[in-house]
Amino acid sequence: MSTEGLSIGISVGGPSAGAGTGTAERTRRRTGSRPRVLLRRETWAPLAIDAAAILLAALDVWLVVPEKAEPYSIYLSAFACLALAARRWLPFLVVLGTVPGFLTGWSQLAAMIALGMLATRKQTHWQVWVGAALVWACRFIQWPLSDFATLSWREHVLDGIYGVLVAGMPIAIGLLIGARAQLSQKLGELAASRDRERTLHADAVRAEERARLAREMHDVVSHDITLIAMQAGVLAATPDSERAQETAKVIRQLSTRTLEELRSLVGVLRSGAADDGPQPGIGELDQLVQGCEVPVQLTVDGVPEHLPAKVSAAAYRTVQECLTNVRKHAPGAAAKVYIVGTDGSLDLEVRNDGPRRPVTPLPSGGHGLTGLAERARLLGGSFETSPTEDGGFRVRASYPLHA
């Protein structure tokens, strides 16, 4: 973790905790108020439409009713207009209720509105065609019947044509509205099916990639680590040098432990389980510090007893990667590790001095810190790195305890 090759800053988590809380609160308020707005709209919009329909039907009757009209025809027309209030629940009965007013009075618009609602709800049901026949008959037949009998055949033909228009227009509009609703439903089902297919395809791709990674790790990395462990065992059996035997023992222990972790990881990749399985946590930091060959001052304060497994594993992996970087890029440097549990989060800081010995270039893909930043982001935390004034390096991470 020296300034060579690693003096980059990675910041994940965005704004501060206060800003994030305010944004979350504003989001919660917006999403929380939206259902109430929709509820009010769903409640009042149908009532407003029904009131407008009744008002238009009543206005149509009032504008054409003659001064010397029969009282019963006025009452039947008024009843036809008021019956529109129930057209959403009893559309066929409402059509039947508007027929007397249309036949003997002037509630033509009320009958057309009722027939349109019936066609919207029932589409091509037999009730729609019965209602259409009744409305056509009301427009074709004139009341009183004595006047209807005196009409010429030309007038009968014209009345029949007008009856087709009066009965056909609301049915056409109702069928169009119903077809649009069915089309919207089919489009929604198609979108849901496409999303499911996309999800299944993504799962298949991930499963194939996991299987490929598992094969590569097992065939290449596992083989090499096994050879290292075997060679370390041969070196330990050589009685030439006590120092060589001790070094071989350490190599054998590290390679054996790495091989076990690798086999566990291969098992997770092959199974495709969402859970990463048991991982080391903050409780194993003492063993990590003792075996890292880096002078480390470890301070742990205020950490809750029951820490979330993912947070504990993230803290362990962060310290592990930082100490590995110290060993690789700042040989001879000392490190300080601070882990503090605050209200609702776990804060971590790893700081090291500059290198005390010449740095030997080692292979490094540069993905370690990026992976730690990604892990912190997935947990909803933050991750920052920066060089220090004395030539060292500093890593800060914060993980919410509710992750």
Short mmCIF file of C-alpha atoms in Angstrom, two decimals:
data_model
loop_
_atom_site.label_atom_id
_atom_site.label_comp_id
_atom_site.label_asym_id
_atom_site.label_seq_id
_atom_site.Cartn_x
_atom_site.Cartn_y
_atom_site.Cartn_z
CA MET A 1 0.00 0.00 0.00
CA SER A 2 2.71 2.52 -0.89
CA THR A 3 2.40 5.55 -3.09
CA GLU A 4 3.76 3.59 -6.07
CA GLY A 5 1.08 2.10 -8.24
CA LEU A 6 -1.64 2.62 -5.64
CA SER A 7 -1.82 6.37 -5.17
CA ILE A 8 -5.36 6.58 -6.51
CA GLY A 9 -8.51 7.75 -4.80
CA ILE A 10 -11.62 5.63 -4.81
CA SER A 11 -14.74 7.17 -3.41
CA VAL A 12 -17.99 5.21 -3.19
CA GLY A 13 -21.15 6.14 -1.42
CA GLY A 14 -21.79 9.60 -2.83
CA PRO A 15 -23.01 12.29 -0.42
CA SER A 16 -22.77 12.33 3.29
CA ALA A 17 -25.02 10.43 5.64
CA GLY A 18 -27.13 13.48 6.38
CA ALA A 19 -27.72 14.20 2.71
CA GLY A 20 -28.52 10.56 2.06
CA THR A 21 -31.01 10.55 4.90
CA GLY A 22 -32.68 13.68 3.57
CA THR A 23 -32.89 12.21 0.07
CA ALA A 24 -34.33 8.99 1.41
CA GLU A 25 -36.86 10.94 3.46
CA ARG A 26 -37.93 12.98 0.44
CA THR A 27 -38.22 9.81 -1.64
CA ARG A 28 -40.27 8.16 1.08
CA ARG A 29 -42.59 11.14 1.28
CA ARG A 30 -43.08 11.21 -2.49
CA THR A 31 -43.74 7.49 -2.79
CA GLY A 32 -45.84 7.52 0.36
CA SER A 33 -48.12 10.29 -0.88
CA ARG A 34 -48.58 8.84 -4.37
CA PRO A 35 -51.03 6.02 -3.43
CA ARG A 36 -53.26 8.53 -1.65
CA VAL A 37 -53.34 10.74 -4.75
CA LEU A 38 -54.19 7.77 -6.95
CA LEU A 39 -56.86 6.68 -4.49
CA ARG A 40 -58.50 10.08 -4.62
CA ARG A 41 -58.35 10.10 -8.42
CA GLU A 42 -59.85 6.62 -8.70
CA THR A 43 -62.62 7.66 -6.33
CA TRP A 44 -63.60 11.02 -7.78
CA ALA A 45 -62.95 10.57 -11.51
CA PRO A 46 -65.78 8.02 -12.08
CA LEU A 47 -68.16 10.12 -10.02
CA ALA A 48 -67.33 13.20 -12.06
CA ILE A 49 -67.84 11.32 -15.35
CA ASP A 50 -71.20 9.93 -14.18
CA ALA A 51 -72.33 13.38 -13.08
CA ALA A 52 -71.35 14.83 -16.46
CA ALA A 53 -73.23 12.06 -18.30
CA ILE A 54 -76.38 12.64 -16.25
CA LEU A 55 -76.12 16.39 -16.77
CA LEU A 56 -75.72 16.06 -20.56
CA ALA A 57 -78.64 13.62 -20.81
CA ALA A 58 -80.87 15.90 -18.74
CA LEU A 59 -79.84 18.92 -20.80
CA ASP A 60 -80.67 17.01 -24.00
CA VAL A 61 -84.17 16.27 -22.67
CA TRP A 62 -84.76 19.81 -21.41
CA LEU A 63 -83.77 21.41 -24.72
CA VAL A 64 -86.18 19.36 -26.87
CA VAL A 65 -89.17 18.74 -24.58
CA PRO A 66 -92.24 20.64 -25.91
CA GLU A 67 -94.41 22.86 -23.72
CA LYS A 68 -97.50 20.64 -23.97
CA ALA A 69 -95.77 17.33 -23.34
CA GLU A 70 -97.49 14.51 -21.51
CA PRO A 71 -96.39 14.30 -17.85
CA TYR A 72 -95.65 10.58 -18.04
CA SER A 73 -93.21 11.13 -20.92
CA ILE A 74 -91.33 13.74 -18.88
CA TYR A 75 -91.16 11.43 -15.87
CA LEU A 76 -89.93 8.52 -17.93
CA SER A 77 -87.29 10.70 -19.58
CA ALA A 78 -86.12 11.98 -16.18
CA PHE A 79 -85.96 8.42 -14.87
CA ALA A 80 -83.81 7.43 -17.86
CA CYS A 81 -81.38 10.22 -17.08
CA LEU A 82 -81.14 9.31 -13.38
CA ALA A 83 -80.70 5.63 -14.19
CA LEU A 84 -77.30 6.46 -15.71
CA ALA A 85 -75.90 6.62 -12.17
CA ALA A 86 -75.97 2.79 -12.05
CA ARG A 87 -74.58 2.16 -15.54
CA ARG A 88 -71.19 0.94 -14.24
CA TRP A 89 -72.70 -1.79 -12.08
CA LEU A 90 -75.93 -2.75 -13.92
CA PRO A 91 -75.33 -1.75 -17.56
CA PHE A 92 -77.98 -4.00 -19.13
CA LEU A 93 -80.70 -3.01 -16.64
CA VAL A 94 -79.87 0.65 -17.19
CA VAL A 95 -80.35 0.20 -20.95
CA LEU A 96 -83.74 -1.37 -20.25
CA GLY A 97 -84.56 1.52 -17.92
CA THR A 98 -83.85 4.12 -20.62
CA VAL A 99 -86.04 2.43 -23.25
CA PRO A 100 -89.44 3.75 -22.02
CA GLY A 101 -88.12 7.30 -21.77
CA PHE A 102 -86.60 7.08 -25.25
CA LEU A 103 -89.72 5.50 -26.79
CA THR A 104 -92.32 7.83 -25.29
CA GLY A 105 -90.13 10.81 -24.46
CA TRP A 106 -86.84 12.43 -25.41
CA SER A 107 -84.05 10.54 -23.53
CA GLN A 108 -82.19 9.50 -26.70
CA LEU A 109 -78.76 10.59 -25.42
CA ALA A 110 -79.30 8.72 -22.13
CA ALA A 111 -80.05 5.51 -24.03
CA MET A 112 -76.96 5.96 -26.21
CA ILE A 113 -74.71 6.52 -23.17
CA ALA A 114 -76.14 3.44 -21.43
CA LEU A 115 -75.67 1.31 -24.57
CA GLY A 116 -72.07 2.52 -24.93
CA MET A 117 -71.26 1.45 -21.36
CA LEU A 118 -72.89 -1.94 -21.98
CA ALA A 119 -70.76 -2.48 -25.10
CA THR A 120 -67.62 -1.43 -23.22
CA ARG A 121 -68.25 -3.93 -20.43
CA LYS A 122 -69.77 -6.83 -22.37
CA GLN A 123 -68.20 -6.35 -25.84
CA THR A 124 -69.99 -8.87 -28.13
CA HIS A 125 -72.24 -10.41 -25.46
CA TRP A 126 -75.88 -11.12 -26.38
CA GLN A 127 -77.03 -8.37 -24.02
CA VAL A 128 -75.27 -5.82 -26.26
CA TRP A 129 -77.23 -6.91 -29.32
CA VAL A 130 -80.53 -6.98 -27.40
CA GLY A 131 -79.83 -3.47 -26.14
CA ALA A 132 -78.91 -2.33 -29.66
CA ALA A 133 -82.17 -3.74 -31.03
CA LEU A 134 -84.20 -1.94 -28.35
CA VAL A 135 -82.46 1.39 -28.95
CA TRP A 136 -82.92 0.99 -32.72
CA ALA A 137 -86.60 0.22 -32.21
CA CYS A 138 -87.06 3.28 -30.00
CA ARG A 139 -85.56 5.47 -32.72
CA PHE A 140 -87.51 3.76 -35.51
CA ILE A 141 -90.93 3.69 -33.82
CA GLN A 142 -92.63 7.02 -33.10
CA TRP A 143 -94.94 7.59 -30.15
CA PRO A 144 -97.92 7.63 -30.16
CA LEU A 145 -98.40 4.66 -32.44
CA SER A 146 -101.18 6.40 -34.32
CA ASP A 147 -98.66 8.93 -35.64
CA PHE A 148 -96.24 6.11 -36.51
CA ALA A 149 -98.92 4.42 -38.63
CA THR A 150 -99.45 7.53 -40.75
CA LEU A 151 -95.78 7.84 -41.83
CA SER A 152 -94.82 7.13 -45.44
CA TRP A 153 -92.42 4.36 -46.44
CA ARG A 154 -89.71 6.96 -47.13
CA GLU A 155 -89.97 8.24 -43.60
CA HIS A 156 -89.80 4.67 -42.27
CA VAL A 157 -86.60 4.05 -44.25
CA LEU A 158 -85.02 7.26 -42.96
CA ASP A 159 -86.00 6.43 -39.40
CA GLY A 160 -84.49 2.97 -39.81
CA ILE A 161 -81.21 4.45 -41.08
CA TYR A 162 -81.08 6.96 -38.23
CA GLY A 163 -81.83 4.12 -35.82
CA VAL A 164 -78.78 2.21 -37.08
CA LEU A 165 -76.62 5.28 -36.50
CA VAL A 166 -78.06 5.91 -33.03
CA ALA A 167 -77.56 2.29 -31.96
CA GLY A 168 -74.32 1.63 -33.88
CA MET A 169 -72.31 4.64 -32.76
CA PRO A 170 -72.19 3.83 -29.00
CA ILE A 171 -71.53 0.14 -29.76
CA ALA A 172 -68.58 1.04 -32.01
CA ILE A 173 -67.13 3.35 -29.38
CA GLY A 174 -67.64 0.76 -26.63
CA LEU A 175 -65.98 -1.98 -28.70
CA LEU A 176 -63.05 0.33 -29.41
CA ILE A 177 -62.58 1.16 -25.73
CA GLY A 178 -62.82 -2.51 -24.75
CA ALA A 179 -60.34 -3.54 -27.44
CA ARG A 180 -57.92 -0.89 -26.24
CA ALA A 181 -58.18 -2.18 -22.66
CA GLN A 182 -57.57 -5.75 -23.83
CA LEU A 183 -54.61 -4.61 -25.91
CA SER A 184 -53.11 -2.82 -22.92
CA GLN A 185 -53.52 -5.95 -20.82
CA LYS A 186 -51.87 -8.10 -23.49
CA LEU A 187 -49.00 -5.64 -23.79
CA GLY A 188 -48.51 -5.76 -20.03
CA GLU A 189 -48.46 -9.55 -20.08
CA LEU A 190 -46.03 -9.50 -22.99
CA ALA A 191 -43.71 -7.10 -21.15
CA ALA A 192 -43.82 -9.27 -18.02
CA SER A 193 -43.07 -12.36 -20.11
CA ARG A 194 -40.18 -10.58 -21.80
CA ASP A 195 -38.78 -9.54 -18.42
CA ARG A 196 -39.03 -13.13 -17.16
CA GLU A 197 -37.28 -14.40 -20.29
CA ARG A 198 -34.56 -11.78 -19.90
CA THR A 199 -34.07 -12.76 -16.26
CA LEU A 200 -33.84 -16.45 -17.14
CA HIS A 201 -31.34 -15.69 -19.89
CA ALA A 202 -29.22 -13.61 -17.50
CA ASP A 203 -29.32 -16.42 -14.93
CA ALA A 204 -28.22 -18.92 -17.57
CA VAL A 205 -25.34 -16.68 -18.64
CA ARG A 206 -24.23 -16.19 -15.04
CA ALA A 207 -24.44 -19.93 -14.37
CA GLU A 208 -22.31 -20.65 -17.44
CA GLU A 209 -19.76 -18.02 -16.39
CA ARG A 210 -19.63 -19.41 -12.85
CA ALA A 211 -19.03 -22.89 -14.20
CA ARG A 212 -16.24 -21.63 -16.44
CA LEU A 213 -14.57 -19.75 -13.58
CA ALA A 214 -14.86 -22.80 -11.37
CA ARG A 215 -13.15 -24.96 -14.00
CA GLU A 216 -10.35 -22.47 -14.52
CA MET A 217 -9.74 -22.01 -10.80
CA HIS A 218 -9.80 -25.73 -10.16
CA ASP A 219 -7.63 -26.73 -13.14
CA VAL A 220 -5.01 -23.95 -12.94
CA VAL A 221 -4.84 -22.17 -9.59
CA SER A 222 -5.64 -25.20 -7.46
CA HIS A 223 -3.00 -27.27 -9.25
CA ASP A 224 -0.29 -24.65 -8.75
CA ILE A 225 -1.08 -24.15 -5.07
CA THR A 226 -1.01 -27.90 -4.53
CA LEU A 227 2.46 -28.08 -6.11
CA ILE A 228 3.64 -25.25 -3.84
CA ALA A 229 2.40 -27.09 -0.80
CA MET A 230 4.15 -30.30 -1.93
CA GLN A 231 7.43 -28.51 -2.59
CA ALA A 232 7.19 -26.80 0.81
CA GLY A 233 6.73 -30.22 2.40
CA VAL A 234 9.89 -31.50 0.68
CA LEU A 235 11.80 -28.41 1.81
CA ALA A 236 10.65 -28.87 5.39
CA ALA A 237 11.96 -32.44 5.39
CA THR A 238 15.47 -31.26 4.45
CA PRO A 239 17.59 -30.95 7.65
CA ASP A 240 20.00 -28.38 6.18
CA SER A 241 18.73 -25.17 7.77
CA GLU A 242 16.38 -24.45 10.62
CA ARG A 243 15.39 -21.16 9.00
CA ALA A 244 14.52 -22.95 5.75
CA GLN A 245 12.38 -25.45 7.63
CA GLU A 246 10.50 -22.65 9.39
CA THR A 247 9.95 -20.83 6.11
CA ALA A 248 8.75 -24.00 4.45
CA LYS A 249 6.33 -24.60 7.30
CA VAL A 250 4.83 -21.14 6.88
CA ILE A 251 4.55 -21.61 3.11
CA ARG A 252 2.86 -24.95 3.58
CA GLN A 253 0.35 -23.52 6.08
CA LEU A 254 -0.50 -20.57 3.85
CA SER A 255 -0.87 -22.68 0.73
CA THR A 256 -3.02 -25.24 2.56
CA ARG A 257 -5.32 -22.55 3.93
CA THR A 258 -5.53 -20.85 0.52
CA LEU A 259 -6.34 -24.16 -1.11
CA GLU A 260 -9.19 -24.76 1.36
CA GLU A 261 -10.65 -21.31 0.70
CA LEU A 262 -10.27 -21.86 -3.03
CA ARG A 263 -12.15 -25.15 -2.87
CA SER A 264 -14.92 -23.46 -0.88
CA LEU A 265 -15.13 -20.70 -3.49
CA VAL A 266 -15.24 -23.22 -6.33
CA GLY A 267 -18.12 -24.96 -4.56
CA VAL A 268 -20.03 -21.68 -4.33
CA LEU A 269 -19.42 -20.95 -8.01
CA ARG A 270 -20.61 -24.40 -9.07
CA SER A 271 -23.73 -24.27 -6.92
CA GLY A 272 -24.64 -20.71 -7.92
CA ALA A 273 -26.00 -20.03 -4.44
CA ALA A 274 -26.76 -16.44 -3.50
CA ASP A 275 -25.14 -16.92 -0.12
CA ASP A 276 -21.34 -16.85 -0.08
CA GLY A 277 -21.23 -19.42 2.70
CA PRO A 278 -19.26 -19.05 5.93
CA GLN A 279 -16.58 -16.37 5.68
CA PRO A 280 -14.03 -15.04 8.14
CA GLY A 281 -15.06 -11.97 10.08
CA ILE A 282 -13.80 -9.51 12.63
CA GLY A 283 -13.33 -12.33 15.14
CA GLU A 284 -10.49 -13.74 12.99
CA LEU A 285 -8.57 -10.45 12.70
CA ASP A 286 -6.17 -11.43 15.50
CA GLN A 287 -5.05 -14.49 13.56
CA LEU A 288 -4.76 -12.43 10.39
CA VAL A 289 -2.60 -9.80 12.11
CA GLN A 290 -0.32 -12.42 13.67
CA GLY A 291 0.36 -14.19 10.40
CA CYS A 292 0.67 -11.23 8.03
CA GLU A 293 4.40 -10.53 8.71
CA VAL A 294 3.65 -6.81 9.04
CA PRO A 295 3.91 -4.84 12.33
CA VAL A 296 0.26 -4.04 12.98
CA GLN A 297 -1.42 -2.07 15.76
CA LEU A 298 -5.03 -3.27 15.90
CA THR A 299 -7.70 -1.24 17.70
CA VAL A 300 -11.30 -2.47 17.90
CA ASP A 301 -13.78 -0.38 19.87
CA GLY A 302 -17.56 -0.33 20.20
CA VAL A 303 -18.24 -3.16 17.75
CA PRO A 304 -21.67 -4.74 18.40
CA GLU A 305 -21.70 -8.30 19.63
CA HIS A 306 -24.07 -9.48 16.90
CA LEU A 307 -22.58 -7.97 13.75
CA PRO A 308 -24.19 -8.71 10.34
CA ALA A 309 -22.23 -11.46 8.60
CA LYS A 310 -21.73 -9.48 5.38
CA VAL A 311 -20.48 -6.41 7.24
CA SER A 312 -18.08 -8.50 9.33
CA ALA A 313 -16.78 -10.28 6.21
CA ALA A 314 -16.36 -6.97 4.37
CA ALA A 315 -14.32 -5.54 7.25
CA TYR A 316 -12.12 -8.65 7.35
CA ARG A 317 -11.52 -8.62 3.59
CA THR A 318 -10.69 -4.93 3.66
CA VAL A 319 -8.07 -5.35 6.38
CA GLN A 320 -6.71 -8.45 4.63
CA GLU A 321 -6.30 -6.66 1.29
CA CYS A 322 -4.73 -3.60 2.91
CA LEU A 323 -2.16 -5.66 4.83
CA THR A 324 -1.38 -7.60 1.66
CA ASN A 325 -0.75 -4.34 -0.16
CA VAL A 326 1.50 -3.15 2.65
CA ARG A 327 3.54 -6.34 2.39
CA LYS A 328 3.76 -6.02 -1.40
CA HIS A 329 4.25 -2.30 -1.95
CA ALA A 330 5.65 -0.95 1.34
CA PRO A 331 8.08 -3.56 2.73
CA GLY A 332 9.15 -2.90 6.30
CA ALA A 333 6.35 -0.39 6.95
CA ALA A 334 4.14 -0.56 10.03
CA ALA A 335 0.36 -0.43 9.82
CA LYS A 336 -2.42 0.74 12.12
CA VAL A 337 -5.93 -0.68 11.97
CA TYR A 338 -8.85 1.13 13.62
CA ILE A 339 -12.31 -0.45 13.73
CA VAL A 340 -14.97 1.57 15.55
CA GLY A 341 -18.65 0.82 15.88
CA THR A 342 -20.73 3.99 15.77
CA ASP A 343 -24.43 4.62 15.80
CA GLY A 344 -25.73 2.55 12.91
CA SER A 345 -22.42 1.94 11.09
CA LEU A 346 -19.04 0.25 11.33
CA ASP A 347 -16.12 2.55 10.50
CA LEU A 348 -12.74 1.16 9.49
CA GLU A 349 -9.40 2.82 8.80
CA VAL A 350 -6.08 1.22 7.79
CA ARG A 351 -3.01 3.45 7.67
CA ASN A 352 0.60 2.51 6.92
CA ASP A 353 3.95 4.29 6.81
CA GLY A 354 6.15 4.63 3.79
CA PRO A 355 8.37 1.72 2.68
CA ARG A 356 11.47 1.04 4.82
CA ARG A 357 13.19 -1.21 2.30
CA PRO A 358 13.56 -1.15 -1.48
CA VAL A 359 10.33 -2.11 -3.19
CA THR A 360 10.45 -5.28 -5.28
CA PRO A 361 7.94 -5.12 -8.12
CA LEU A 362 5.29 -7.81 -7.76
CA PRO A 363 2.44 -8.79 -10.06
CA SER A 364 -0.64 -6.69 -9.35
CA GLY A 365 -3.84 -6.41 -11.35
CA GLY A 366 -5.03 -3.33 -9.49
CA HIS A 367 -8.41 -4.90 -8.80
CA GLY A 368 -8.10 -5.30 -5.03
CA LEU A 369 -9.14 -1.80 -3.98
CA THR A 370 -11.73 -1.65 -6.75
CA GLY A 371 -13.29 -4.86 -5.44
CA LEU A 372 -13.37 -3.46 -1.90
CA ALA A 373 -15.06 -0.30 -3.17
CA GLU A 374 -17.64 -2.38 -5.03
CA ARG A 375 -18.29 -4.48 -1.91
CA ALA A 376 -18.83 -1.31 0.14
CA ARG A 377 -21.19 0.11 -2.46
CA LEU A 378 -23.28 -3.07 -2.52
CA LEU A 379 -23.63 -2.85 1.26
CA GLY A 380 -24.72 0.80 1.04
CA GLY A 381 -21.50 2.12 2.60
CA SER A 382 -18.55 4.22 1.48
CA PHE A 383 -14.90 3.55 0.61
CA GLU A 384 -12.07 6.07 0.25
CA THR A 385 -8.32 5.83 -0.32
CA SER A 386 -5.64 8.52 -0.26
CA PRO A 387 -1.87 8.88 0.21
CA THR A 388 -0.52 10.33 3.45
CA GLU A 389 2.00 13.12 3.93
CA ASP A 390 4.72 10.75 5.17
CA GLY A 391 4.63 8.68 2.00
CA GLY A 392 2.24 6.07 3.29
CA PHE A 393 -1.31 5.18 2.38
CA ARG A 394 -4.71 5.37 4.06
CA VAL A 395 -7.91 3.44 3.48
CA ARG A 396 -11.23 4.39 5.04
CA ALA A 397 -14.44 2.40 4.82
CA SER A 398 -17.85 2.63 6.45
CA TYR A 399 -20.53 -0.06 6.40
CA PRO A 400 -24.10 0.43 7.66
CA LEU A 401 -25.08 -2.14 10.25
CA HIS A 402 -28.48 -2.68 8.65
CA ALA A 403 -26.90 -4.00 5.44
#
